């Protein structure tokens, strides 16, 4: 178990957002001896790595309807993943490629492993920041203003659209960087069938509607009824941001049927979910750490796209912070 430095003196860090980036950043900072507190508006570890469970007449069907798989290229991330594999919370998924991984028993398992020894509060939505002589104070929905703090450093590990209003009163360049970044929305449909599809369409492309169709049962450690996650393309989603979930689910199911040579099996369950901030719409570069005010940014939108990018961004920011916190927050103007 990793232990954090006690107390609220120099080196106390607040991280807003406990997804992969925020948790990776927190773990690295705690290992460096800093005291870290994470606040996340979600009810538990998951976000885009969450799993939807749907009851059917053949039992429970499970869908990794956000990040359906993650890939490993970075050597440092590979070392981390090897530890997760040893721990039994991650496994290779050979059908998706030699470097493809999934969480066990569900995609959020590595997040739970990261959060286990950290100070994380769920269902805590930060809506404002203020900075006084004693440090940063956080406003949390449903509580008195400035109820969390003081902190020497605040890290925002949330989508850029959510980070911008928190940053604007305190760091112009970080706020501008976040405002210039954009997230792409994605619709996902989850469908359970009464029998197996005979054709593997997982890697087929060239469809204007359907970006990818994933057979959940082909992943290691999965069981239950025949379950598929259907993810729409970004352009198709953009045109249907306000379409009802029921209509979207039907349209994506029809798109799947068009890619098969025969009729679909009987549908046991069909749902859809819109991810408003699914992935970075474009690659960006800019400042991630302002030592002078003790503000930092991390997330996949800072470093690229996907689980690995999120982890790397959190670790790299933590390395910057841990090397500067104890020396008075000198100004750091370097780009990532």
mmCIF file of C-alpha atoms in Angstrom:
data_model
loop_
_atom_site.group_PDB
_atom_site.id
_atom_site.type_symbol
_atom_site.label_atom_id
_atom_site.label_comp_id
_atom_site.label_asym_id
_atom_site.label_seq_id
_atom_site.Cartn_x
_atom_site.Cartn_y
_atom_site.Cartn_z
ATOM 1 C CA UNK A 1 0.000 0.000 0.000
ATOM 2 C CA UNK A 2 1.255 3.432 -0.936
ATOM 3 C CA UNK A 3 0.970 5.951 1.882
ATOM 4 C CA UNK A 4 0.552 9.676 1.460
ATOM 5 C CA UNK A 5 2.440 12.252 3.447
ATOM 6 C CA UNK A 6 0.233 13.441 6.303
ATOM 7 C CA UNK A 7 -0.909 16.975 7.007
ATOM 8 C CA UNK A 8 -1.943 19.941 4.931
ATOM 9 C CA UNK A 9 1.356 21.774 4.615
ATOM 10 C CA UNK A 10 3.398 22.416 1.463
ATOM 11 C CA UNK A 11 2.902 19.678 -1.091
ATOM 12 C CA UNK A 12 -0.822 19.091 -0.571
ATOM 13 C CA UNK A 13 -2.482 18.508 -3.936
ATOM 14 C CA UNK A 14 -6.132 18.420 -5.016
ATOM 15 C CA UNK A 15 -6.993 16.562 -8.213
ATOM 16 C CA UNK A 16 -10.368 17.217 -9.825
ATOM 17 C CA UNK A 17 -11.354 14.125 -11.768
ATOM 18 C CA UNK A 18 -10.533 10.520 -10.856
ATOM 19 C CA UNK A 19 -10.344 8.929 -14.273
ATOM 20 C CA UNK A 20 -7.185 7.302 -15.620
ATOM 21 C CA UNK A 21 -5.266 10.593 -15.890
ATOM 22 C CA UNK A 22 -6.190 11.861 -12.431
ATOM 23 C CA UNK A 23 -5.552 8.532 -10.710
ATOM 24 C CA UNK A 24 -2.209 8.006 -12.470
ATOM 25 C CA UNK A 25 -1.151 11.523 -11.494
ATOM 26 C CA UNK A 26 -2.221 10.961 -7.888
ATOM 27 C CA UNK A 27 -0.412 7.647 -7.545
ATOM 28 C CA UNK A 28 2.811 9.141 -8.880
ATOM 29 C CA UNK A 29 2.568 12.148 -6.558
ATOM 30 C CA UNK A 30 1.879 9.971 -3.514
ATOM 31 C CA UNK A 31 4.883 7.836 -4.410
ATOM 32 C CA UNK A 32 6.907 11.071 -4.393
ATOM 33 C CA UNK A 33 5.720 11.776 -0.854
ATOM 34 C CA UNK A 34 3.003 14.355 -1.494
ATOM 35 C CA UNK A 35 -0.436 14.373 0.096
ATOM 36 C CA UNK A 36 -3.132 14.033 -2.571
ATOM 37 C CA UNK A 37 -6.914 14.259 -2.459
ATOM 38 C CA UNK A 38 -9.088 13.434 -5.473
ATOM 39 C CA UNK A 39 -12.683 14.577 -6.037
ATOM 40 C CA UNK A 40 -14.862 13.169 -8.808
ATOM 41 C CA UNK A 41 -18.492 13.858 -9.655
ATOM 42 C CA UNK A 42 -19.114 10.226 -10.620
ATOM 43 C CA UNK A 43 -20.482 7.586 -8.282
ATOM 44 C CA UNK A 44 -17.432 5.381 -8.682
ATOM 45 C CA UNK A 45 -14.449 4.507 -10.845
ATOM 46 C CA UNK A 46 -15.361 4.294 -14.478
ATOM 47 C CA UNK A 47 -16.140 7.226 -16.741
ATOM 48 C CA UNK A 48 -15.410 6.142 -20.286
ATOM 49 C CA UNK A 49 -13.945 2.917 -18.885
ATOM 50 C CA UNK A 50 -17.244 1.978 -17.258
ATOM 51 C CA UNK A 51 -19.337 -1.114 -18.025
ATOM 52 C CA UNK A 52 -23.114 -1.120 -18.566
ATOM 53 C CA UNK A 53 -24.959 -4.150 -17.207
ATOM 54 C CA UNK A 54 -28.351 -5.004 -18.701
ATOM 55 C CA UNK A 55 -30.634 -7.792 -17.495
ATOM 56 C CA UNK A 56 -32.068 -10.040 -20.218
ATOM 57 C CA UNK A 57 -34.115 -13.233 -20.341
ATOM 58 C CA UNK A 58 -30.814 -15.130 -20.757
ATOM 59 C CA UNK A 59 -29.053 -13.424 -17.869
ATOM 60 C CA UNK A 60 -26.950 -10.312 -17.437
ATOM 61 C CA UNK A 61 -25.266 -8.816 -20.516
ATOM 62 C CA UNK A 62 -22.214 -6.568 -20.004
ATOM 63 C CA UNK A 63 -20.990 -3.851 -22.353
ATOM 64 C CA UNK A 64 -17.762 -1.850 -22.290
ATOM 65 C CA UNK A 65 -19.623 0.914 -24.080
ATOM 66 C CA UNK A 66 -17.012 3.671 -23.738
ATOM 67 C CA UNK A 67 -13.387 2.595 -23.954
ATOM 68 C CA UNK A 68 -13.921 -0.891 -25.294
ATOM 69 C CA UNK A 69 -10.207 -1.727 -25.421
ATOM 70 C CA UNK A 70 -6.893 -0.005 -24.789
ATOM 71 C CA UNK A 71 -3.534 -0.455 -26.456
ATOM 72 C CA UNK A 72 -0.025 -0.400 -25.056
ATOM 73 C CA UNK A 73 2.879 1.282 -26.843
ATOM 74 C CA UNK A 74 4.650 3.453 -24.244
ATOM 75 C CA UNK A 75 7.346 1.487 -22.335
ATOM 76 C CA UNK A 76 6.490 3.047 -18.966
ATOM 77 C CA UNK A 77 2.799 2.332 -19.462
ATOM 78 C CA UNK A 78 3.654 -1.224 -20.488
ATOM 79 C CA UNK A 79 5.457 -1.714 -17.166
ATOM 80 C CA UNK A 80 2.341 -0.488 -15.356
ATOM 81 C CA UNK A 81 0.082 -2.769 -17.400
ATOM 82 C CA UNK A 82 2.313 -5.766 -16.690
ATOM 83 C CA UNK A 83 1.672 -5.124 -13.013
ATOM 84 C CA UNK A 84 -2.073 -5.037 -13.636
ATOM 85 C CA UNK A 85 -1.835 -8.323 -15.546
ATOM 86 C CA UNK A 86 0.022 -9.915 -12.642
ATOM 87 C CA UNK A 87 -2.617 -8.571 -10.269
ATOM 88 C CA UNK A 88 -5.358 -10.081 -12.435
ATOM 89 C CA UNK A 89 -7.224 -6.878 -13.286
ATOM 90 C CA UNK A 90 -6.075 -6.676 -16.939
ATOM 91 C CA UNK A 91 -5.678 -9.305 -19.658
ATOM 92 C CA UNK A 92 -4.514 -9.301 -23.292
ATOM 93 C CA UNK A 93 -7.238 -9.495 -25.933
ATOM 94 C CA UNK A 94 -5.516 -11.279 -28.848
ATOM 95 C CA UNK A 95 -8.509 -10.990 -31.188
ATOM 96 C CA UNK A 96 -8.061 -7.200 -31.212
ATOM 97 C CA UNK A 97 -4.297 -7.218 -31.810
ATOM 98 C CA UNK A 98 -1.034 -8.087 -30.116
ATOM 99 C CA UNK A 99 -0.980 -4.972 -27.906
ATOM 100 C CA UNK A 100 -4.709 -4.835 -27.069
ATOM 101 C CA UNK A 101 -5.807 -5.060 -23.429
ATOM 102 C CA UNK A 102 -9.066 -5.143 -21.469
ATOM 103 C CA UNK A 103 -9.885 -4.861 -17.788
ATOM 104 C CA UNK A 104 -10.903 -7.929 -15.779
ATOM 105 C CA UNK A 105 -13.664 -8.613 -14.948
ATOM 106 C CA UNK A 106 -14.715 -5.239 -16.414
ATOM 107 C CA UNK A 107 -12.907 -2.315 -18.037
ATOM 108 C CA UNK A 108 -12.799 -0.208 -14.887
ATOM 109 C CA UNK A 109 -10.790 -2.818 -12.947
ATOM 110 C CA UNK A 110 -7.434 -1.005 -13.385
ATOM 111 C CA UNK A 111 -9.076 2.227 -12.222
ATOM 112 C CA UNK A 112 -10.280 0.467 -9.080
ATOM 113 C CA UNK A 113 -6.768 -0.865 -8.551
ATOM 114 C CA UNK A 114 -5.318 2.643 -8.805
ATOM 115 C CA UNK A 115 -7.966 4.174 -6.531
ATOM 116 C CA UNK A 116 -7.754 1.507 -3.859
ATOM 117 C CA UNK A 117 -4.931 3.138 -1.862
ATOM 118 C CA UNK A 118 -5.713 6.778 -2.679
ATOM 119 C CA UNK A 119 -7.852 9.418 -0.957
ATOM 120 C CA UNK A 120 -10.752 9.610 -3.420
ATOM 121 C CA UNK A 121 -14.183 11.088 -2.800
ATOM 122 C CA UNK A 122 -16.879 10.149 -5.298
ATOM 123 C CA UNK A 123 -20.098 12.109 -5.969
ATOM 124 C CA UNK A 124 -18.199 15.337 -5.278
ATOM 125 C CA UNK A 125 -18.580 17.882 -8.101
ATOM 126 C CA UNK A 126 -16.185 20.825 -7.928
ATOM 127 C CA UNK A 127 -17.857 23.964 -9.285
ATOM 128 C CA UNK A 128 -15.347 26.685 -8.414
ATOM 129 C CA UNK A 129 -11.829 27.541 -7.271
ATOM 130 C CA UNK A 130 -10.518 30.399 -5.149
ATOM 131 C CA UNK A 131 -7.003 31.227 -4.049
ATOM 132 C CA UNK A 132 -6.025 33.054 -0.880
ATOM 133 C CA UNK A 133 -3.021 33.440 1.378
ATOM 134 C CA UNK A 134 -3.326 29.886 2.659
ATOM 135 C CA UNK A 135 -3.702 28.277 -0.780
ATOM 136 C CA UNK A 136 -6.426 26.955 -3.031
ATOM 137 C CA UNK A 137 -9.965 26.380 -1.776
ATOM 138 C CA UNK A 138 -12.496 24.302 -3.722
ATOM 139 C CA UNK A 139 -16.232 24.859 -3.987
ATOM 140 C CA UNK A 140 -18.173 21.594 -4.058
ATOM 141 C CA UNK A 141 -21.822 21.368 -5.106
ATOM 142 C CA UNK A 142 -24.083 21.077 -2.061
ATOM 143 C CA UNK A 143 -21.494 22.391 0.398
ATOM 144 C CA UNK A 144 -20.433 25.764 1.749
ATOM 145 C CA UNK A 145 -18.098 27.696 -0.614
ATOM 146 C CA UNK A 146 -14.453 26.923 -0.039
ATOM 147 C CA UNK A 147 -15.242 23.836 2.000
ATOM 148 C CA UNK A 148 -12.283 21.842 0.579
ATOM 149 C CA UNK A 149 -8.747 23.038 1.226
ATOM 150 C CA UNK A 150 -6.356 24.623 1.532
ATOM 151 C CA UNK A 151 -4.230 23.036 -1.199
ATOM 152 C CA UNK A 152 -0.896 24.119 -2.635
ATOM 153 C CA UNK A 153 -1.656 22.656 -6.057
ATOM 154 C CA UNK A 154 -4.826 21.954 -8.014
ATOM 155 C CA UNK A 155 -4.798 19.539 -10.963
ATOM 156 C CA UNK A 156 -7.703 19.468 -13.402
ATOM 157 C CA UNK A 157 -8.026 15.972 -14.877
ATOM 158 C CA UNK A 158 -11.337 16.614 -16.642
ATOM 159 C CA UNK A 159 -12.439 17.351 -20.227
ATOM 160 C CA UNK A 160 -11.371 20.762 -21.574
ATOM 161 C CA UNK A 161 -14.956 22.005 -21.768
ATOM 162 C CA UNK A 162 -15.292 21.436 -18.015
ATOM 163 C CA UNK A 163 -11.822 22.769 -17.172
ATOM 164 C CA UNK A 164 -12.134 26.115 -18.964
ATOM 165 C CA UNK A 165 -14.607 27.855 -16.595
ATOM 166 C CA UNK A 166 -12.623 26.730 -13.545
ATOM 167 C CA UNK A 167 -9.352 28.002 -15.015
ATOM 168 C CA UNK A 168 -10.532 31.312 -16.479
ATOM 169 C CA UNK A 169 -10.342 33.446 -13.312
ATOM 170 C CA UNK A 170 -6.872 32.186 -12.404
ATOM 171 C CA UNK A 171 -4.667 31.310 -15.404
ATOM 172 C CA UNK A 172 -5.322 32.970 -18.753
ATOM 173 C CA UNK A 173 -2.998 30.777 -20.818
ATOM 174 C CA UNK A 174 -4.227 27.494 -19.358
ATOM 175 C CA UNK A 175 -7.816 28.621 -19.853
ATOM 176 C CA UNK A 176 -7.139 29.588 -23.484
ATOM 177 C CA UNK A 177 -5.430 26.252 -24.125
ATOM 178 C CA UNK A 178 -8.388 24.352 -22.691
ATOM 179 C CA UNK A 179 -10.874 26.526 -24.569
ATOM 180 C CA UNK A 180 -9.117 25.834 -27.869
ATOM 181 C CA UNK A 181 -9.260 22.075 -27.311
ATOM 182 C CA UNK A 182 -12.414 20.315 -28.411
ATOM 183 C CA UNK A 183 -13.971 16.967 -27.581
ATOM 184 C CA UNK A 184 -15.816 14.728 -30.015
ATOM 185 C CA UNK A 185 -19.103 13.185 -28.981
ATOM 186 C CA UNK A 186 -19.867 9.545 -29.743
ATOM 187 C CA UNK A 187 -23.076 7.545 -29.604
ATOM 188 C CA UNK A 188 -22.749 3.926 -28.444
ATOM 189 C CA UNK A 189 -25.450 1.289 -28.714
ATOM 190 C CA UNK A 190 -25.578 -1.895 -26.664
ATOM 191 C CA UNK A 191 -27.444 -4.899 -28.044
ATOM 192 C CA UNK A 192 -27.890 -8.421 -26.674
ATOM 193 C CA UNK A 193 -29.038 -11.280 -28.933
ATOM 194 C CA UNK A 194 -30.536 -14.678 -28.186
ATOM 195 C CA UNK A 195 -27.848 -16.460 -30.253
ATOM 196 C CA UNK A 196 -24.376 -15.815 -31.611
ATOM 197 C CA UNK A 197 -23.739 -13.775 -34.723
ATOM 198 C CA UNK A 198 -22.003 -16.010 -37.243
ATOM 199 C CA UNK A 199 -19.960 -13.238 -38.862
ATOM 200 C CA UNK A 200 -17.196 -11.311 -37.118
ATOM 201 C CA UNK A 201 -17.655 -7.665 -38.099
ATOM 202 C CA UNK A 202 -15.420 -6.222 -35.403
ATOM 203 C CA UNK A 203 -12.723 -4.858 -37.705
ATOM 204 C CA UNK A 204 -14.796 -3.963 -40.727
ATOM 205 C CA UNK A 205 -14.641 -0.305 -41.688
ATOM 206 C CA UNK A 206 -15.888 1.932 -44.440
ATOM 207 C CA UNK A 207 -19.294 2.641 -42.915
ATOM 208 C CA UNK A 208 -20.473 6.216 -42.589
ATOM 209 C CA UNK A 209 -22.679 5.319 -39.631
ATOM 210 C CA UNK A 210 -20.886 2.605 -37.685
ATOM 211 C CA UNK A 211 -17.251 3.139 -36.696
ATOM 212 C CA UNK A 212 -16.799 -0.182 -34.950
ATOM 213 C CA UNK A 213 -18.840 -3.176 -33.800
ATOM 214 C CA UNK A 214 -17.369 -5.135 -30.908
ATOM 215 C CA UNK A 215 -18.378 -8.607 -29.785
ATOM 216 C CA UNK A 216 -18.057 -8.351 -26.011
ATOM 217 C CA UNK A 217 -18.103 -12.134 -25.581
ATOM 218 C CA UNK A 218 -14.806 -12.429 -27.467
ATOM 219 C CA UNK A 219 -13.000 -10.634 -24.632
ATOM 220 C CA UNK A 220 -11.261 -12.655 -21.922
ATOM 221 C CA UNK A 221 -13.289 -13.245 -18.783
ATOM 222 C CA UNK A 222 -16.628 -12.292 -20.341
ATOM 223 C CA UNK A 223 -19.724 -14.476 -20.288
ATOM 224 C CA UNK A 224 -23.485 -14.166 -20.573
ATOM 225 C CA UNK A 225 -25.703 -13.635 -23.605
ATOM 226 C CA UNK A 226 -24.353 -12.610 -27.000
ATOM 227 C CA UNK A 227 -23.485 -8.929 -26.456
ATOM 228 C CA UNK A 228 -22.296 -6.302 -28.950
ATOM 229 C CA UNK A 229 -21.247 -2.688 -28.519
ATOM 230 C CA UNK A 230 -21.827 -0.519 -31.579
ATOM 231 C CA UNK A 231 -20.014 2.817 -31.740
ATOM 232 C CA UNK A 232 -21.040 5.445 -34.256
ATOM 233 C CA UNK A 233 -18.650 7.608 -36.218
ATOM 234 C CA UNK A 234 -17.984 11.109 -34.952
ATOM 235 C CA UNK A 235 -19.545 12.785 -37.990
ATOM 236 C CA UNK A 236 -22.728 10.710 -37.707
ATOM 237 C CA UNK A 237 -22.947 11.458 -33.991
ATOM 238 C CA UNK A 238 -22.454 15.181 -34.542
ATOM 239 C CA UNK A 239 -25.522 15.301 -36.761
ATOM 240 C CA UNK A 240 -27.605 13.474 -34.156
ATOM 241 C CA UNK A 241 -26.523 14.992 -30.849
ATOM 242 C CA UNK A 242 -30.128 15.671 -29.857
ATOM 243 C CA UNK A 243 -31.684 12.503 -31.287
ATOM 244 C CA UNK A 244 -33.346 10.277 -28.697
ATOM 245 C CA UNK A 245 -31.377 7.326 -27.369
ATOM 246 C CA UNK A 246 -34.077 4.921 -28.528
ATOM 247 C CA UNK A 247 -33.932 6.156 -32.114
ATOM 248 C CA UNK A 248 -30.126 6.111 -32.158
ATOM 249 C CA UNK A 249 -30.061 2.532 -30.868
ATOM 250 C CA UNK A 250 -32.410 1.427 -33.650
ATOM 251 C CA UNK A 251 -30.382 3.213 -36.336
ATOM 252 C CA UNK A 252 -27.102 1.669 -35.192
ATOM 253 C CA UNK A 253 -28.702 -1.772 -35.045
ATOM 254 C CA UNK A 254 -29.896 -1.275 -38.638
ATOM 255 C CA UNK A 255 -26.356 -0.282 -39.621
ATOM 256 C CA UNK A 256 -25.067 -3.531 -38.114
ATOM 257 C CA UNK A 257 -27.685 -5.529 -40.031
ATOM 258 C CA UNK A 258 -26.547 -3.903 -43.275
ATOM 259 C CA UNK A 259 -23.033 -5.254 -42.724
ATOM 260 C CA UNK A 260 -24.213 -8.849 -42.379
ATOM 261 C CA UNK A 261 -25.187 -11.321 -45.064
ATOM 262 C CA UNK A 262 -28.244 -12.613 -43.239
ATOM 263 C CA UNK A 263 -30.848 -11.556 -40.672
ATOM 264 C CA UNK A 264 -29.905 -10.641 -37.114
ATOM 265 C CA UNK A 265 -30.794 -12.990 -34.244
ATOM 266 C CA UNK A 266 -33.634 -12.003 -31.942
ATOM 267 C CA UNK A 267 -32.826 -8.917 -29.896
ATOM 268 C CA UNK A 268 -33.013 -9.401 -26.121
ATOM 269 C CA UNK A 269 -32.023 -5.860 -25.111
ATOM 270 C CA UNK A 270 -31.176 -2.628 -26.897
ATOM 271 C CA UNK A 271 -29.965 0.654 -25.375
ATOM 272 C CA UNK A 272 -27.851 3.638 -26.395
ATOM 273 C CA UNK A 273 -25.632 6.091 -24.550
ATOM 274 C CA UNK A 274 -24.208 9.400 -25.754
ATOM 275 C CA UNK A 275 -20.690 10.205 -24.635
ATOM 276 C CA UNK A 276 -20.545 14.004 -24.786
ATOM 277 C CA UNK A 277 -16.759 14.107 -24.288
ATOM 278 C CA UNK A 278 -15.717 10.820 -25.853
ATOM 279 C CA UNK A 279 -12.345 11.658 -27.377
ATOM 280 C CA UNK A 280 -10.201 14.615 -28.437
ATOM 281 C CA UNK A 281 -11.446 16.053 -31.705
ATOM 282 C CA UNK A 282 -7.938 17.158 -32.656
ATOM 283 C CA UNK A 283 -4.404 16.950 -31.326
ATOM 284 C CA UNK A 284 -3.281 20.007 -29.401
ATOM 285 C CA UNK A 285 -0.199 21.201 -27.583
ATOM 286 C CA UNK A 286 0.159 23.826 -24.929
ATOM 287 C CA UNK A 287 0.999 24.511 -21.293
ATOM 288 C CA UNK A 288 0.081 21.895 -18.713
ATOM 289 C CA UNK A 289 1.688 23.259 -15.534
ATOM 290 C CA UNK A 290 1.872 26.708 -14.036
ATOM 291 C CA UNK A 291 4.084 26.503 -10.986
ATOM 292 C CA UNK A 292 3.597 30.180 -10.172
ATOM 293 C CA UNK A 293 -0.057 29.603 -9.298
ATOM 294 C CA UNK A 294 0.022 25.871 -8.642
ATOM 295 C CA UNK A 295 -2.311 24.796 -11.448
ATOM 296 C CA UNK A 296 -1.943 21.820 -13.772
ATOM 297 C CA UNK A 297 -3.799 19.975 -16.513
ATOM 298 C CA UNK A 298 -3.832 16.336 -17.528
ATOM 299 C CA UNK A 299 -6.035 14.046 -19.582
ATOM 300 C CA UNK A 300 -5.938 12.187 -22.879
ATOM 301 C CA UNK A 301 -6.827 15.438 -24.666
ATOM 302 C CA UNK A 302 -3.499 16.843 -23.465
ATOM 303 C CA UNK A 303 -1.360 13.921 -24.647
ATOM 304 C CA UNK A 304 -3.255 12.268 -27.513
ATOM 305 C CA UNK A 305 -6.218 9.900 -27.353
ATOM 306 C CA UNK A 306 -7.158 6.900 -25.280
ATOM 307 C CA UNK A 307 -6.289 5.200 -22.016
ATOM 308 C CA UNK A 308 -2.531 5.156 -22.562
ATOM 309 C CA UNK A 309 -2.460 8.874 -23.416
ATOM 310 C CA UNK A 310 -4.448 9.651 -20.267
ATOM 311 C CA UNK A 311 -2.079 7.630 -18.074
ATOM 312 C CA UNK A 312 1.009 9.184 -19.635
ATOM 313 C CA UNK A 313 -0.333 12.718 -19.239
ATOM 314 C CA UNK A 314 -1.045 12.171 -15.556
ATOM 315 C CA UNK A 315 2.371 10.683 -14.842
ATOM 316 C CA UNK A 316 4.248 13.394 -16.746
ATOM 317 C CA UNK A 317 2.394 16.161 -14.962
ATOM 318 C CA UNK A 318 3.076 14.507 -11.614
ATOM 319 C CA UNK A 319 6.785 14.402 -12.410
ATOM 320 C CA UNK A 320 6.765 18.138 -13.094
ATOM 321 C CA UNK A 321 4.875 18.915 -9.909
ATOM 322 C CA UNK A 322 6.913 16.671 -7.636
ATOM 323 C CA UNK A 323 10.108 18.289 -8.848
ATOM 324 C CA UNK A 324 8.894 21.830 -8.108
ATOM 325 C CA UNK A 325 6.365 21.861 -5.277
ATOM 326 C CA UNK A 326 8.925 21.983 -2.521
ATOM 327 C CA UNK A 327 10.889 24.842 -4.090
ATOM 328 C CA UNK A 328 8.216 27.521 -4.024
ATOM 329 C CA UNK A 329 6.334 26.952 -7.294
ATOM 330 C CA UNK A 330 8.825 28.647 -9.610
ATOM 331 C CA UNK A 331 7.365 29.555 -12.978
ATOM 332 C CA UNK A 332 7.379 26.817 -15.601
ATOM 333 C CA UNK A 333 6.580 27.993 -19.116
ATOM 334 C CA UNK A 334 7.558 24.913 -21.101
ATOM 335 C CA UNK A 335 5.047 23.152 -23.344
ATOM 336 C CA UNK A 336 4.436 19.439 -22.761
#
